[in-house]
Amino acid sequence: LLQDAHNSSVLNNNVLGAFLQSGRVAGLSRPVEIRFWHDMVLDASNATCVFWKPGAGTGSAGSWSSEGCKTTHREGTIICHCDHLTYFAVLLLPAGALSPAQLASLTHISTIGCSLSAAATLCILLLCCFSSTPCPPPSCRQRLRDNTTRIHMHLLAALLLLNCSFLLSPLLAAGAEGLCRVTAALLHAGLLCALAWMAVEAFHLLLLLVKVYNIYIQHYLLKLCFFAWGLPTLAVAAVFAFKGDTYGYHTISTSEGYRNVTIVPSARCWLTSPAAHYATLCCAGLILLFNMLVLGRVVTILRRIRQQKGQARKDWVTVLGLTCLLGTTWGLAFFSFGVFLVPQLYLFTILNSLQG
């Protein structure tokens, strides 16, 4: 009966209810004290006192909240001081969960960064569409170089889709469940397409710098579009059609439970299936590994062909630009553990939200 929409775990599965027959008790000047005994290693980062708030959850009978409760940790005991009477428990959270202040700052950074990226990508796409001029038929290698600009435009379009769907996600999470699922599917498709176009950028860079001769590929751009637009879209559409509950509401928990909803919206439209989440991580990992290998090959070539005195600085500028273009900064997602968690989250948020 006291299970929220997030399948939250409580200490020892114990819930304690305290009531008075005279009616509802709230706003006590002297808080009531509740003690929970345990034999686990716990601290303030992964265990907090909460109470049951009926009707507060999305799609459930209620949710756990820490409002009006304070948590004190002692050896083998957690002491809760709350200013009201209801059902109480100790909510267990993953180790290293963010504080509400950290979640708020990361949310603001990502919102500002994605907004700037969306505006920049849209402006460049419009500029290229209205300033494009016809040119005479090029040779094979010239045609491949002309495709470079087109590939950049497709990557920008994928980033625009990713940024816009990300910005819409918290807004639509408060609306209808069906609309939230569609938004989550668009966000997933945008992410997969953006990663795929980064892989296309790496493959095209190999053709330009390594395969100097015999590089003509029939319907080259069309094949790239099928790989980077078609395959991710087909995969997302299949999942959405046959297992629609893979997409839906996703709530970010903090070290103080779900109280952060009063600071920033913690609900997002995103993947709800761990299997789909890990499959996406595997796909991203393979693409980023390929891109980093290409980047290493490019650095080797640039060092070998360096001739001018001031060329070293230009090479490093080129490498930094390619690092952003190939999306290798997305590899920071694989360092979300231990002491790296918070610094990695800030670096990941700043660098990738501003990628556009």
mmCIF file of N, CA and C in Angstrom, residues 205 209 291-292 294-304 306 311-329:
data_model
loop_
_atom_site.group_PDB
_atom_site.id
_atom_site.type_symbol
_atom_site.label_atom_id
_atom_site.label_comp_id
_atom_site.label_asym_id
_atom_site.label_seq_id
_atom_site.Cartn_x
_atom_site.Cartn_y
_atom_site.Cartn_z
ATOM 1 N N LEU A 205 36.125 11.460 -41.915
ATOM 2 C CA LEU A 205 37.452 12.005 -41.676
ATOM 3 C C LEU A 205 38.533 10.997 -42.065
ATOM 4 N N LEU A 209 41.561 11.826 -44.801
ATOM 5 C CA LEU A 209 42.956 11.906 -44.384
ATOM 6 C C LEU A 209 43.744 10.632 -44.611
ATOM 7 N N ASN A 291 35.395 6.542 -32.474
ATOM 8 C CA ASN A 291 35.747 7.943 -32.692
ATOM 9 C C ASN A 291 37.080 8.300 -32.038
ATOM 10 N N MET A 292 37.346 7.756 -30.856
ATOM 11 C CA MET A 292 38.623 8.056 -30.196
ATOM 12 C C MET A 292 39.791 7.417 -30.937
ATOM 13 N N VAL A 294 39.848 6.967 -34.188
ATOM 14 C CA VAL A 294 40.031 7.841 -35.345
ATOM 15 C C VAL A 294 40.761 9.114 -34.941
ATOM 16 N N LEU A 295 40.379 9.684 -33.802
ATOM 17 C CA LEU A 295 41.031 10.904 -33.333
ATOM 18 C C LEU A 295 42.516 10.664 -33.081
ATOM 19 N N GLY A 296 42.847 9.518 -32.501
ATOM 20 C CA GLY A 296 44.252 9.187 -32.291
ATOM 21 C C GLY A 296 45.003 9.059 -33.600
ATOM 22 N N ARG A 297 44.363 8.455 -34.610
ATOM 23 C CA ARG A 297 44.980 8.327 -35.933
ATOM 24 C C ARG A 297 45.200 9.694 -36.578
ATOM 25 N N VAL A 298 44.231 10.582 -36.414
ATOM 26 C CA VAL A 298 44.341 11.929 -36.986
ATOM 27 C C VAL A 298 45.479 12.693 -36.315
ATOM 28 N N VAL A 299 45.594 12.577 -34.991
ATOM 29 C CA VAL A 299 46.683 13.255 -34.284
ATOM 30 C C VAL A 299 48.035 12.764 -34.793
ATOM 31 N N THR A 300 48.156 11.470 -35.030
ATOM 32 C CA THR A 300 49.406 10.906 -35.548
ATOM 33 C C THR A 300 49.738 11.488 -36.918
ATOM 34 N N ILE A 301 48.721 11.595 -37.786
ATOM 35 C CA ILE A 301 48.935 12.148 -39.124
ATOM 36 C C ILE A 301 49.329 13.619 -39.050
ATOM 37 N N LEU A 302 48.661 14.370 -38.184
ATOM 38 C CA LEU A 302 48.980 15.792 -38.066
ATOM 39 C C LEU A 302 50.406 16.007 -37.564
ATOM 40 N N ARG A 303 50.857 15.195 -36.656
ATOM 41 C CA ARG A 303 52.226 15.331 -36.153
ATOM 42 C C ARG A 303 53.238 14.972 -37.237
ATOM 43 N N ARG A 304 52.879 14.032 -38.098
ATOM 44 C CA ARG A 304 53.809 13.586 -39.117
ATOM 45 C C ARG A 304 53.966 14.605 -40.239
ATOM 46 N N ARG A 306 53.490 17.856 -39.942
ATOM 47 C CA ARG A 306 53.782 19.198 -39.441
ATOM 48 C C ARG A 306 55.121 19.674 -40.016
ATOM 49 N N GLN A 311 53.151 25.524 -36.478
ATOM 50 C CA GLN A 311 52.091 24.578 -36.819
ATOM 51 C C GLN A 311 51.580 23.819 -35.603
ATOM 52 N N ALA A 312 52.404 23.670 -34.560
ATOM 53 C CA ALA A 312 51.999 22.872 -33.403
ATOM 54 C C ALA A 312 50.752 23.443 -32.745
ATOM 55 N N ARG A 313 50.719 24.762 -32.577
ATOM 56 C CA ARG A 313 49.549 25.369 -31.950
ATOM 57 C C ARG A 313 48.309 25.161 -32.812
ATOM 58 N N LYS A 314 48.466 25.291 -34.137
ATOM 59 C CA LYS A 314 47.330 25.073 -35.031
ATOM 60 C C LYS A 314 46.846 23.631 -34.958
ATOM 61 N N ASP A 315 47.801 22.707 -34.817
ATOM 62 C CA ASP A 315 47.415 21.296 -34.713
ATOM 63 C C ASP A 315 46.572 21.053 -33.470
ATOM 64 N N TRP A 316 46.969 21.652 -32.344
ATOM 65 C CA TRP A 316 46.207 21.448 -31.122
ATOM 66 C C TRP A 316 44.825 22.073 -31.218
ATOM 67 N N VAL A 317 44.730 23.206 -31.876
ATOM 68 C CA VAL A 317 43.405 23.808 -32.091
ATOM 69 C C VAL A 317 42.545 22.878 -32.930
ATOM 70 N N THR A 318 43.159 22.271 -33.970
ATOM 71 C CA THR A 318 42.427 21.321 -34.810
ATOM 72 C C THR A 318 41.974 20.113 -34.006
ATOM 73 N N VAL A 319 42.855 19.606 -33.152
ATOM 74 C CA VAL A 319 42.517 18.432 -32.339
ATOM 75 C C VAL A 319 41.370 18.750 -31.381
ATOM 76 N N LEU A 320 41.411 19.932 -30.761
ATOM 77 C CA LEU A 320 40.334 20.317 -29.863
ATOM 78 C C LEU A 320 39.007 20.433 -30.617
ATOM 79 N N GLY A 321 39.061 20.992 -31.822
ATOM 80 C CA GLY A 321 37.843 21.089 -32.625
ATOM 81 C C GLY A 321 37.298 19.728 -32.994
ATOM 82 N N LEU A 322 38.202 18.811 -33.359
ATOM 83 C CA LEU A 322 37.770 17.456 -33.720
ATOM 84 C C LEU A 322 37.243 16.700 -32.505
ATOM 85 N N THR A 323 37.812 16.973 -31.330
ATOM 86 C CA THR A 323 37.319 16.335 -30.106
ATOM 87 C C THR A 323 35.850 16.667 -29.881
ATOM 88 N N CYS A 324 35.486 17.922 -30.130
ATOM 89 C CA CYS A 324 34.087 18.325 -29.997
ATOM 90 C C CYS A 324 33.245 17.746 -31.126
ATOM 91 N N LEU A 325 33.785 17.791 -32.348
ATOM 92 C CA LEU A 325 33.034 17.321 -33.512
ATOM 93 C C LEU A 325 32.721 15.829 -33.423
ATOM 94 N N LEU A 326 33.672 15.060 -32.953
ATOM 95 C CA LEU A 326 33.495 13.608 -32.865
ATOM 96 C C LEU A 326 32.805 13.186 -31.572
ATOM 97 N N GLY A 327 32.510 14.139 -30.697
ATOM 98 C CA GLY A 327 31.737 13.831 -29.493
ATOM 99 C C GLY A 327 32.449 12.984 -28.477
ATOM 100 N N THR A 328 33.790 13.040 -28.446
ATOM 101 C CA THR A 328 34.511 12.203 -27.487
ATOM 102 C C THR A 328 34.268 12.641 -26.043
ATOM 103 N N THR A 329 33.791 13.882 -25.846
ATOM 104 C CA THR A 329 33.473 14.333 -24.480
ATOM 105 C C THR A 329 32.301 13.563 -23.885
#
